[in-house]
Short mmCIF file of C-alpha atoms and ligand atoms in Angstrom, two decimals:
data_model
loop_
_atom_site.label_atom_id
_atom_site.label_comp_id
_atom_site.label_asym_id
_atom_site.label_seq_id
_atom_site.Cartn_x
_atom_site.Cartn_y
_atom_site.Cartn_z
CA MET L 278 79.65 105.02 75.76
CA GLN L 279 75.98 105.55 76.51
CA ASP L 280 76.43 105.59 80.31
CA THR L 281 78.75 108.60 80.04
CA ALA L 282 76.71 110.48 77.45
CA ARG L 283 74.79 112.62 79.91
CA LYS L 284 77.60 113.28 82.37
CA THR L 285 78.84 116.83 82.69
CA ILE L 286 82.45 117.56 83.64
CA LEU L 287 83.51 120.95 84.93
CA VAL L 288 87.10 121.64 83.84
CA VAL L 289 88.80 124.27 86.01
CA GLU L 290 92.09 125.21 84.39
CA ASP L 291 93.46 128.68 83.73
CA GLU L 292 95.97 127.54 81.11
CA LYS L 293 93.83 127.75 77.98
CA PRO L 294 95.78 125.23 75.85
CA ILE L 295 95.47 122.58 78.59
CA ALA L 296 91.79 123.42 79.13
CA GLU L 297 91.20 123.02 75.40
CA ILE L 298 92.98 119.65 75.17
CA LEU L 299 90.96 118.40 78.15
CA LYS L 300 87.72 119.62 76.63
CA VAL L 301 88.35 118.06 73.22
CA ASN L 302 89.22 114.71 74.75
CA LEU L 303 86.37 114.65 77.24
CA VAL L 304 83.87 115.54 74.50
CA LYS L 305 85.38 112.82 72.32
CA ASN L 306 84.72 110.39 75.19
CA GLY L 307 81.06 111.36 75.35
CA TYR L 308 81.04 113.91 78.18
CA LYS L 309 79.57 117.39 78.23
CA VAL L 310 82.17 119.96 79.27
CA LEU L 311 81.98 123.28 81.10
CA ASN L 312 85.08 125.44 81.50
CA ALA L 313 86.06 127.77 84.31
CA PHE L 314 89.30 129.74 84.10
CA ASP L 315 89.62 131.06 87.65
CA GLY L 316 88.64 130.04 91.17
CA ASP L 317 85.64 132.35 91.54
CA GLU L 318 84.15 131.21 88.24
CA ALA L 319 84.76 127.59 89.29
CA VAL L 320 82.77 127.93 92.54
CA ASN L 321 79.91 129.74 90.76
CA LEU L 322 79.68 127.19 87.95
CA ALA L 323 79.93 124.23 90.32
CA LEU L 324 77.03 125.51 92.43
CA THR L 325 74.79 126.62 89.55
CA ALA L 326 75.46 123.94 86.92
CA GLU L 327 75.90 121.02 89.35
CA PRO L 328 78.34 119.00 87.23
CA ASP L 329 78.79 115.25 87.73
CA LEU L 330 82.54 115.61 88.25
CA ILE L 331 85.06 118.43 88.64
CA LEU L 332 88.62 118.45 87.28
CA LEU L 333 90.28 121.08 89.41
CA ASP L 334 93.67 122.66 88.86
CA VAL L 335 95.46 123.81 92.04
CA MET L 336 97.17 127.01 90.87
CA LEU L 337 94.40 129.35 89.73
CA PRO L 338 93.79 133.11 89.62
CA LYS L 339 91.49 134.73 92.26
CA GLN L 340 91.33 131.66 94.56
CA ASP L 341 93.29 128.44 94.35
CA GLY L 342 92.01 124.92 93.82
CA PHE L 343 92.18 124.04 97.52
CA SER L 344 89.89 126.92 98.38
CA VAL L 345 87.51 125.99 95.55
CA CYS L 346 87.46 122.38 96.74
CA LYS L 347 86.58 123.38 100.30
CA LYS L 348 83.78 125.70 99.19
CA VAL L 349 82.26 123.16 96.82
CA ARG L 350 82.42 120.47 99.52
CA GLU L 351 80.40 122.59 101.92
CA THR L 352 77.30 121.80 99.89
CA MET L 353 78.13 119.18 97.25
CA SER L 354 79.45 115.62 97.09
CA THR L 355 80.45 115.86 93.41
CA PRO L 356 83.66 113.89 92.78
CA ILE L 357 86.65 116.23 92.57
CA ILE L 358 89.91 115.24 90.89
CA MET L 359 92.68 117.71 91.66
CA LEU L 360 95.29 118.46 89.01
CA THR L 361 98.55 119.16 90.82
CA ALA L 362 101.83 120.38 89.41
CA ARG L 363 104.04 119.39 92.31
CA ALA L 364 104.37 116.18 94.29
CA GLU L 365 104.30 118.06 97.61
CA GLU L 366 100.79 119.30 96.89
CA VAL L 367 99.58 115.71 97.02
CA ASP L 368 99.58 115.61 100.83
CA LYS L 369 97.27 118.60 100.96
CA VAL L 370 95.06 117.15 98.25
CA LEU L 371 94.65 113.93 100.16
CA GLY L 372 93.81 115.73 103.40
CA LEU L 373 90.41 114.38 104.30
CA GLU L 374 89.23 117.77 105.51
CA LEU L 375 89.64 119.07 101.98
CA GLY L 376 87.36 116.48 100.49
CA ALA L 377 89.05 115.85 97.14
CA ASP L 378 88.44 112.36 95.79
CA ASP L 379 91.52 111.85 93.71
CA TYR L 380 94.48 113.70 92.24
CA ILE L 381 96.57 113.58 89.10
CA THR L 382 100.03 115.12 88.89
CA LYS L 383 101.03 117.12 85.86
CA PRO L 384 102.16 116.24 83.29
CA PHE L 385 99.54 113.49 82.96
CA SER L 386 98.61 111.20 80.11
CA LEU L 387 95.15 111.69 78.66
CA ARG L 388 94.57 107.97 78.87
CA GLU L 389 95.24 108.02 82.61
CA LEU L 390 93.04 111.07 83.06
CA MET L 391 90.11 109.51 81.20
CA ALA L 392 90.42 106.34 83.24
CA ARG L 393 90.40 108.33 86.49
CA VAL L 394 87.36 110.33 85.39
CA LYS L 395 85.52 107.13 84.59
CA ALA L 396 86.56 105.44 87.84
CA ASN L 397 85.49 108.40 89.98
CA LEU L 398 82.13 108.70 88.24
CA ARG L 399 81.55 105.00 88.78
CA ARG L 400 82.45 105.22 92.46
CA SER L 401 80.18 108.21 92.98
CA SER L 402 77.24 106.40 91.38
CA ILE L 403 77.69 103.59 93.92
CA VAL L 404 77.15 105.95 96.83
CA ALA L 405 74.73 108.32 95.06
CA ALA L 406 71.71 106.87 96.78
CA ASP L 407 71.18 108.45 100.18
CA SER L 408 74.61 110.05 100.19
CA ASN L 409 73.33 112.63 102.67
CA GLU L 410 72.45 109.97 105.16
CA PRO L 411 75.27 108.42 107.16
CA LEU L 412 75.56 104.64 106.87
CA CYS L 413 74.90 103.25 110.32
CA PHE L 414 76.04 99.83 111.48
CA ALA L 415 75.79 98.96 115.16
CA GLU L 416 78.20 101.44 116.79
CA LEU L 417 79.79 102.56 113.55
CA GLU L 418 78.58 105.54 111.55
CA ILE L 419 80.02 106.33 108.12
CA ASN L 420 79.26 109.73 106.63
CA VAL L 421 80.31 109.50 102.99
CA GLU L 422 79.64 113.17 102.23
CA ARG L 423 81.66 114.43 105.17
CA TYR L 424 84.40 111.81 104.85
CA GLU L 425 83.80 111.02 108.46
CA VAL L 426 83.66 107.82 110.45
CA LYS L 427 82.39 107.75 114.02
CA LYS L 428 82.40 104.96 116.54
CA ARG L 429 80.14 105.42 119.54
CA GLY L 430 79.97 109.06 118.55
CA SER L 431 83.73 109.66 118.45
CA VAL L 432 85.44 110.53 115.18
CA ILE L 433 87.97 107.97 113.95
CA ASP L 434 90.93 109.30 112.02
CA LEU L 435 91.26 107.33 108.77
CA THR L 436 93.60 107.84 105.84
CA TYR L 437 92.17 108.44 102.38
CA ARG L 438 92.59 104.80 101.28
CA GLU L 439 91.29 103.42 104.56
CA PHE L 440 88.19 105.54 104.18
CA GLU L 441 87.73 104.62 100.51
CA LEU L 442 88.11 100.93 101.32
CA LEU L 443 85.67 101.10 104.22
CA LYS L 444 83.20 103.07 102.10
CA TYR L 445 83.45 100.59 99.24
CA LEU L 446 82.86 97.59 101.47
CA ALA L 447 80.17 99.18 103.65
CA THR L 448 78.07 100.52 100.78
CA GLN L 449 77.88 96.94 99.47
CA SER L 450 77.52 95.27 102.83
CA GLY L 451 77.63 91.48 102.76
CA LYS L 452 79.13 91.25 99.30
CA ILE L 453 82.49 89.44 99.18
CA PHE L 454 85.29 91.03 97.20
CA SER L 455 88.61 89.50 96.17
CA ARG L 456 91.85 91.35 96.87
CA GLU L 457 92.31 91.87 93.13
CA HIS L 458 88.87 93.40 92.84
CA LEU L 459 89.50 95.77 95.75
CA LEU L 460 92.88 96.80 94.34
CA ASN L 461 91.21 97.54 91.06
CA LYS L 462 88.22 99.45 92.46
CA VAL L 463 89.58 101.21 95.53
CA TRP L 464 93.17 101.92 94.59
CA ASP L 465 93.41 102.47 90.88
CA TYR L 466 91.93 101.34 87.64
CA GLU L 467 95.09 99.37 86.87
CA TYR L 468 97.11 99.57 90.05
CA VAL L 469 100.11 97.32 89.79
CA GLY L 470 100.70 96.82 93.50
CA ASP L 471 100.37 93.41 95.06
CA ASP L 472 97.58 91.88 97.09
CA ARG L 473 99.38 92.54 100.36
CA THR L 474 98.57 96.23 99.93
CA VAL L 475 94.94 95.30 100.54
CA ASP L 476 95.79 93.10 103.54
CA VAL L 477 97.87 95.84 105.14
CA THR L 478 95.13 98.45 104.74
CA ILE L 479 92.50 96.02 106.03
CA ARG L 480 94.66 95.35 109.09
CA ARG L 481 95.09 99.07 109.82
CA LEU L 482 91.41 99.68 109.30
CA ARG L 483 90.54 96.89 111.73
CA GLU L 484 92.93 98.30 114.32
CA LYS L 485 91.03 101.58 114.10
CA ILE L 486 87.41 100.48 113.92
CA GLU L 487 87.18 97.07 115.56
CA ASP L 488 86.93 96.49 119.31
CA ASP L 489 89.09 93.41 118.86
CA PRO L 490 91.02 93.57 115.57
CA SER L 491 91.87 89.85 115.71
CA ASN L 492 88.20 89.01 116.09
CA PRO L 493 86.53 91.57 113.79
CA THR L 494 82.80 92.19 113.55
CA TYR L 495 82.75 94.80 110.75
CA ILE L 496 85.39 93.84 108.19
CA LEU L 497 85.32 90.11 107.80
CA THR L 498 87.54 87.65 105.97
CA LYS L 499 86.14 84.99 103.72
CA ARG L 500 88.98 82.51 103.77
CA GLY L 501 90.50 81.89 100.35
CA VAL L 502 88.21 84.45 98.73
CA GLY L 503 88.60 87.94 100.14
CA TYR L 504 86.85 90.46 102.38
CA TYR L 505 83.36 91.69 103.09
CA PHE L 506 81.54 94.09 105.38
CA GLY L 507 79.47 92.32 107.97
CA GLY L 508 78.24 95.29 110.02
CA1 CA J 285 97.03 126.68 86.71
#
């Protein structure tokens, strides 16, 4: 628990009983907790207190969670997990321009929520070093903060998972990861999909970033083992 002891979580939730349950459980798990009960307060607290992660409800008084997310993203790369009440909000949440890192639909289990918090904090620590600087590999430029990938200066349109997968591989360039490992780290803490999910996303990613997807130079296959970034 010591690695989480100093982490501060900003909980943005206007429904006091839910905010209280979240706070109690986060504190129990070793986190410090700040509460904001409307959108304006959320933006102010995010910018002044600089939390390590933000749990952000969508429906809020004064300004909604989407607006808060956009404003925070203008200056900060803090992981943001959106709490959504409706499935149709998920599309918006995952819009790359919005910059949310993850989402949880209500009602959620506390166990799931804690696991997501932990996973997002872990991912953010991987890219914490030089997160302002784009990662540059030959003709490919990956800007983690802006959720942007450019090839020869042109922006490439990636889905959320494609970007997360590319980011994960590229920030640990040269390291080989099994499909199981990637499923676990990039998709979910205990995603129960099968390995082909990884293969399909790798294939789509190659089609978008490689000059010749069947003869890739960035995302390479280690036969019988998995994938690695070779940029
Ligand atoms: Ca709400």
